[in-house]
């Protein structure tokens, strides 16, 4: 059975002390994750080493970076590479978050490069896709997301795909308090699974975890995660409070 994942995306929030306190509260209160469930904390770069040190012996807890660069090393002032993350034993890397796409101009081809470099360094990409409001209003979201998935993922082999997680995050639902309905999420997740199936076959499609992101909170997580094609969530704002995120972890199937 595919993994159910509660991933916290802290974005550019929390000081070091606040972040470490949050990790401590989460691990104290929620060590009840089983083999099929994972908690992933995507913390800012400067906190990765401490986060990994704290979590390395905590069952079911993993650490993610929020981004990495397309090259392995060199004259790229301010960037962080996949081998650097690997040297800290980071587990996952969020790739192609809509904020990276929109604010930093990352396109599907760039994201494919980033995924390639993550896989080469044994880091698992959490690949984000999702449509902006105007696409949803024009009802062309299925084609839009299909293009994102094809252009960033289809160059990888079935074996490589086993180490990739997909997060569907409709941009109109991120940080807006406006969630996709559980039905809208399920519809898109089923569509994404079909796209994967068309290229990689039924087993690969069945096994890939597809997370929903966009205003997930304790109050709506169980209903959204309860849908058959939704395998957990990528959570921004509501992941910054231990109690709230703890409830979200408990909502995993
Ligand atoms: P949000 O963010 O939960 O604050 O809407 C989700 C995300 O951007 O990953």
Short mmCIF file of C-alpha atoms and ligand atoms in Angstrom, two decimals:
data_model
loop_
_atom_site.label_atom_id
_atom_site.label_comp_id
_atom_site.label_asym_id
_atom_site.label_seq_id
_atom_site.Cartn_x
_atom_site.Cartn_y
_atom_site.Cartn_z
CA UNK A 1 0.00 0.00 0.00
CA UNK A 2 1.30 3.45 -0.87
CA UNK A 3 2.62 5.74 1.85
CA UNK A 4 0.39 8.25 3.59
CA UNK A 5 2.36 11.43 4.26
CA UNK A 6 1.81 14.54 6.36
CA UNK A 7 4.38 17.04 5.09
CA UNK A 8 4.93 20.39 6.78
CA UNK A 9 6.13 23.22 4.58
CA UNK A 10 7.39 25.90 6.95
CA UNK A 11 8.30 28.20 4.04
CA UNK A 12 10.25 31.27 5.27
CA UNK A 13 8.76 31.20 8.77
CA UNK A 14 9.93 30.66 12.36
CA UNK A 15 13.23 31.57 13.97
CA UNK A 16 15.68 28.79 14.77
CA UNK A 17 14.52 28.49 18.39
CA UNK A 18 10.86 28.51 17.41
CA UNK A 19 11.50 25.84 14.81
CA UNK A 20 13.43 23.56 17.14
CA UNK A 21 10.74 23.93 19.82
CA UNK A 22 8.13 22.96 17.25
CA UNK A 23 10.08 19.82 16.30
CA UNK A 24 10.42 18.87 19.97
CA UNK A 25 6.70 19.33 20.62
CA UNK A 26 5.77 17.28 17.56
CA UNK A 27 8.02 14.36 18.36
CA UNK A 28 6.97 14.29 22.02
CA UNK A 29 3.30 14.23 21.20
CA UNK A 30 3.18 12.14 18.03
CA UNK A 31 5.39 9.13 17.87
CA UNK A 32 2.45 6.95 16.87
CA UNK A 33 3.18 6.90 13.15
CA UNK A 34 3.29 3.37 11.75
CA UNK A 35 5.19 1.82 8.86
CA UNK A 36 2.81 3.14 6.29
CA UNK A 37 2.74 6.71 7.55
CA UNK A 38 5.37 9.40 7.37
CA UNK A 39 5.73 12.87 8.78
CA UNK A 40 8.01 15.08 6.70
CA UNK A 41 9.21 18.45 7.96
CA UNK A 42 10.38 20.85 5.24
CA UNK A 43 12.38 23.33 7.28
CA UNK A 44 14.50 26.29 6.16
CA UNK A 45 18.05 25.41 5.01
CA UNK A 46 19.84 26.68 8.16
CA UNK A 47 17.79 24.34 10.37
CA UNK A 48 18.24 21.16 8.35
CA UNK A 49 21.22 19.77 10.24
CA UNK A 50 19.66 20.18 13.68
CA UNK A 51 16.32 18.89 12.43
CA UNK A 52 17.94 15.78 10.98
CA UNK A 53 20.02 15.19 14.12
CA UNK A 54 16.91 15.40 16.25
CA UNK A 55 14.77 13.22 14.02
CA UNK A 56 17.17 10.55 12.85
CA UNK A 57 16.03 8.08 15.51
CA UNK A 58 12.39 9.10 15.57
CA UNK A 59 10.34 6.50 13.74
CA UNK A 60 8.34 7.84 10.84
CA UNK A 61 9.76 11.39 10.91
CA UNK A 62 11.78 12.70 7.95
CA UNK A 63 13.38 15.96 6.93
CA UNK A 64 12.93 17.87 3.69
CA UNK A 65 14.57 20.88 2.09
CA UNK A 66 12.25 23.34 0.37
CA UNK A 67 14.33 23.66 -2.79
CA UNK A 68 17.72 22.92 -4.31
CA UNK A 69 19.71 24.17 -7.27
CA UNK A 70 20.01 22.57 -10.71
CA UNK A 71 23.81 22.17 -10.54
CA UNK A 72 25.93 20.12 -8.16
CA UNK A 73 28.53 22.75 -7.28
CA UNK A 74 30.21 25.88 -8.57
CA UNK A 75 29.92 29.65 -8.78
CA UNK A 76 26.24 30.04 -7.87
CA UNK A 77 26.31 32.43 -4.94
CA UNK A 78 23.46 31.89 -2.53
CA UNK A 79 22.30 28.56 -3.91
CA UNK A 80 22.22 25.17 -2.17
CA UNK A 81 23.01 21.94 -4.02
CA UNK A 82 21.65 18.42 -3.81
CA UNK A 83 25.03 16.95 -2.74
CA UNK A 84 25.09 19.46 0.14
CA UNK A 85 21.65 18.30 1.25
CA UNK A 86 22.66 14.67 0.85
CA UNK A 87 25.71 15.29 3.03
CA UNK A 88 23.30 16.28 5.84
CA UNK A 89 21.24 13.11 5.24
CA UNK A 90 18.19 15.10 4.22
CA UNK A 91 15.45 12.73 3.01
CA UNK A 92 13.18 14.76 0.73
CA UNK A 93 13.29 17.98 -1.32
CA UNK A 94 10.22 19.97 -2.32
CA UNK A 95 10.57 20.71 -6.03
CA UNK A 96 8.49 23.20 -7.98
CA UNK A 97 6.38 24.69 -5.23
CA UNK A 98 4.11 27.27 -6.84
CA UNK A 99 5.96 30.02 -4.98
CA UNK A 100 9.18 28.86 -6.67
CA UNK A 101 7.40 28.78 -10.00
CA UNK A 102 5.67 32.15 -9.62
CA UNK A 103 8.19 34.26 -7.68
CA UNK A 104 11.41 32.70 -8.95
CA UNK A 105 10.33 31.78 -12.47
CA UNK A 106 11.03 28.05 -12.31
CA UNK A 107 9.58 26.24 -15.31
CA UNK A 108 8.78 22.59 -15.96
CA UNK A 109 12.11 21.91 -17.69
CA UNK A 110 14.10 23.45 -14.81
CA UNK A 111 12.15 21.32 -12.39
CA UNK A 112 12.95 18.16 -14.34
CA UNK A 113 16.64 19.05 -13.95
CA UNK A 114 16.21 19.53 -10.22
CA UNK A 115 14.42 16.20 -9.89
CA UNK A 116 17.23 14.52 -11.83
CA UNK A 117 19.89 15.94 -9.53
CA UNK A 118 17.92 14.98 -6.41
CA UNK A 119 17.50 11.38 -7.55
CA UNK A 120 21.19 11.18 -8.44
CA UNK A 121 21.97 12.17 -4.85
CA UNK A 122 19.42 9.84 -3.24
CA UNK A 123 17.07 12.62 -2.26
CA UNK A 124 13.36 12.05 -2.80
CA UNK A 125 11.65 14.87 -4.68
CA UNK A 126 8.19 16.02 -3.64
CA UNK A 127 7.11 17.37 -7.01
CA UNK A 128 4.45 20.10 -6.81
CA UNK A 129 1.92 20.83 -9.52
CA UNK A 130 -1.33 22.76 -9.61
CA UNK A 131 -3.20 25.39 -11.55
CA UNK A 132 -3.74 29.13 -10.98
CA UNK A 133 -7.24 30.53 -10.50
CA UNK A 134 -7.73 31.68 -14.09
CA UNK A 135 -7.07 28.17 -15.37
CA UNK A 136 -9.56 26.71 -12.87
CA UNK A 137 -12.12 29.30 -13.94
CA UNK A 138 -11.58 28.38 -17.58
CA UNK A 139 -12.01 24.71 -16.55
CA UNK A 140 -8.75 23.73 -18.24
CA UNK A 141 -7.02 22.57 -15.05
CA UNK A 142 -6.79 18.94 -16.18
CA UNK A 143 -4.78 19.77 -19.29
CA UNK A 144 -2.67 22.30 -17.36
CA UNK A 145 -1.63 19.83 -14.66
CA UNK A 146 -1.13 17.08 -17.23
CA UNK A 147 1.40 19.26 -19.02
CA UNK A 148 3.24 19.98 -15.76
CA UNK A 149 3.44 16.29 -14.91
CA UNK A 150 4.50 15.24 -18.40
CA UNK A 151 7.14 17.92 -18.83
CA UNK A 152 8.77 17.40 -15.44
CA UNK A 153 8.30 13.69 -14.73
CA UNK A 154 7.98 11.69 -17.92
CA UNK A 155 11.70 11.54 -18.61
CA UNK A 156 12.21 9.38 -15.52
CA UNK A 157 12.14 5.61 -15.43
CA UNK A 158 9.59 3.54 -13.53
CA UNK A 159 12.29 2.73 -10.99
CA UNK A 160 13.10 6.40 -10.51
CA UNK A 161 9.43 7.21 -10.12
CA UNK A 162 9.34 5.00 -7.01
CA UNK A 163 11.32 7.69 -5.21
CA UNK A 164 9.11 10.59 -6.29
CA UNK A 165 6.10 11.95 -4.41
CA UNK A 166 3.60 14.25 -6.14
CA UNK A 167 1.83 17.12 -4.39
CA UNK A 168 -1.22 18.65 -6.06
CA UNK A 169 -1.54 22.23 -4.87
CA UNK A 170 -4.10 24.40 -6.64
CA UNK A 171 -2.57 27.87 -6.41
CA UNK A 172 -5.91 29.49 -5.63
CA UNK A 173 -6.09 27.42 -2.44
CA UNK A 174 -2.59 28.15 -1.11
CA UNK A 175 -2.54 30.43 1.91
CA UNK A 176 -5.95 31.79 0.95
CA UNK A 177 -8.10 29.86 3.40
CA UNK A 178 -9.96 28.63 0.34
CA UNK A 179 -9.56 24.85 0.09
CA UNK A 180 -10.39 22.70 -2.87
CA UNK A 181 -13.41 20.63 -1.89
CA UNK A 182 -12.58 17.00 -1.09
CA UNK A 183 -14.36 16.14 -4.35
CA UNK A 184 -12.26 18.59 -6.39
CA UNK A 185 -9.09 17.21 -4.80
CA UNK A 186 -10.14 13.62 -5.44
CA UNK A 187 -11.02 14.37 -9.05
CA UNK A 188 -7.60 15.88 -9.77
CA UNK A 189 -5.72 13.20 -7.84
CA UNK A 190 -7.50 10.49 -9.83
CA UNK A 191 -6.61 12.38 -13.00
CA UNK A 192 -2.93 12.59 -12.02
CA UNK A 193 -2.92 8.88 -11.22
CA UNK A 194 -4.36 8.20 -14.69
CA UNK A 195 -1.59 10.30 -16.29
CA UNK A 196 1.00 8.24 -14.40
CA UNK A 197 -0.76 5.04 -15.41
CA UNK A 198 -0.76 6.01 -19.09
CA UNK A 199 3.03 6.16 -19.07
CA UNK A 200 4.19 3.79 -16.33
CA UNK A 201 1.33 1.29 -15.96
CA UNK A 202 -1.13 0.40 -13.23
CA UNK A 203 1.30 -0.74 -10.53
CA UNK A 204 3.40 2.43 -10.65
CA UNK A 205 0.23 4.54 -10.60
CA UNK A 206 -1.17 2.60 -7.67
CA UNK A 207 2.04 2.96 -5.68
CA UNK A 208 2.84 6.66 -6.05
CA UNK A 209 1.78 8.91 -3.16
CA UNK A 210 -0.14 12.02 -4.23
CA UNK A 211 -0.50 14.68 -1.53
CA UNK A 212 -3.00 17.52 -1.50
CA UNK A 213 -1.87 21.03 -0.53
CA UNK A 214 -3.74 24.30 -0.10
CA UNK A 215 -5.25 25.50 3.18
CA UNK A 216 -5.24 22.07 4.82
CA UNK A 217 -5.99 22.43 8.52
CA UNK A 218 -6.98 20.21 11.43
CA UNK A 219 -10.65 20.88 10.72
CA UNK A 220 -10.63 19.67 7.10
CA UNK A 221 -7.70 17.21 6.92
CA UNK A 222 -9.60 14.02 7.74
CA UNK A 223 -12.22 14.64 5.09
CA UNK A 224 -9.68 15.47 2.37
CA UNK A 225 -7.25 12.67 3.30
CA UNK A 226 -10.19 10.28 3.45
CA UNK A 227 -10.61 10.40 -0.32
CA UNK A 228 -9.26 7.26 -2.01
CA UNK A 229 -6.68 8.99 -4.22
CA UNK A 230 -5.46 11.49 -1.61
CA UNK A 231 -2.45 10.17 0.30
CA UNK A 232 -1.98 12.95 2.83
CA UNK A 233 -1.06 16.59 2.51
CA UNK A 234 1.57 19.27 2.08
CA UNK A 235 0.67 21.81 4.72
CA UNK A 236 1.87 25.40 5.05
CA UNK A 237 0.27 27.71 7.61
CA UNK A 238 -1.31 24.99 9.72
CA UNK A 239 2.00 23.16 10.09
CA UNK A 240 3.51 25.95 12.19
CA UNK A 241 1.60 25.03 15.36
CA UNK A 242 2.34 21.71 17.07
CA UNK A 243 -1.20 20.98 18.16
CA UNK A 244 -2.77 21.85 14.82
CA UNK A 245 -0.23 19.87 12.80
CA UNK A 246 -0.50 17.01 15.30
CA UNK A 247 -4.19 16.74 14.50
CA UNK A 248 -3.36 16.73 10.80
CA UNK A 249 -0.90 13.86 11.34
CA UNK A 250 -3.64 11.94 13.12
CA UNK A 251 -5.95 12.49 10.14
CA UNK A 252 -3.79 10.33 7.84
CA UNK A 253 -5.55 7.19 6.60
P1 LIG B 1 -1.04 26.51 2.97
O1 LIG B 1 0.22 26.23 2.05
O2 LIG B 1 -1.33 25.23 3.72
O3 LIG B 1 -0.63 27.63 3.88
O4 LIG B 1 -2.18 26.88 2.06
C1 LIG B 1 0.42 25.00 1.43
C2 LIG B 1 1.68 25.02 0.61
O5 LIG B 1 1.95 26.06 0.00
O6 LIG B 1 2.44 24.03 0.55
#
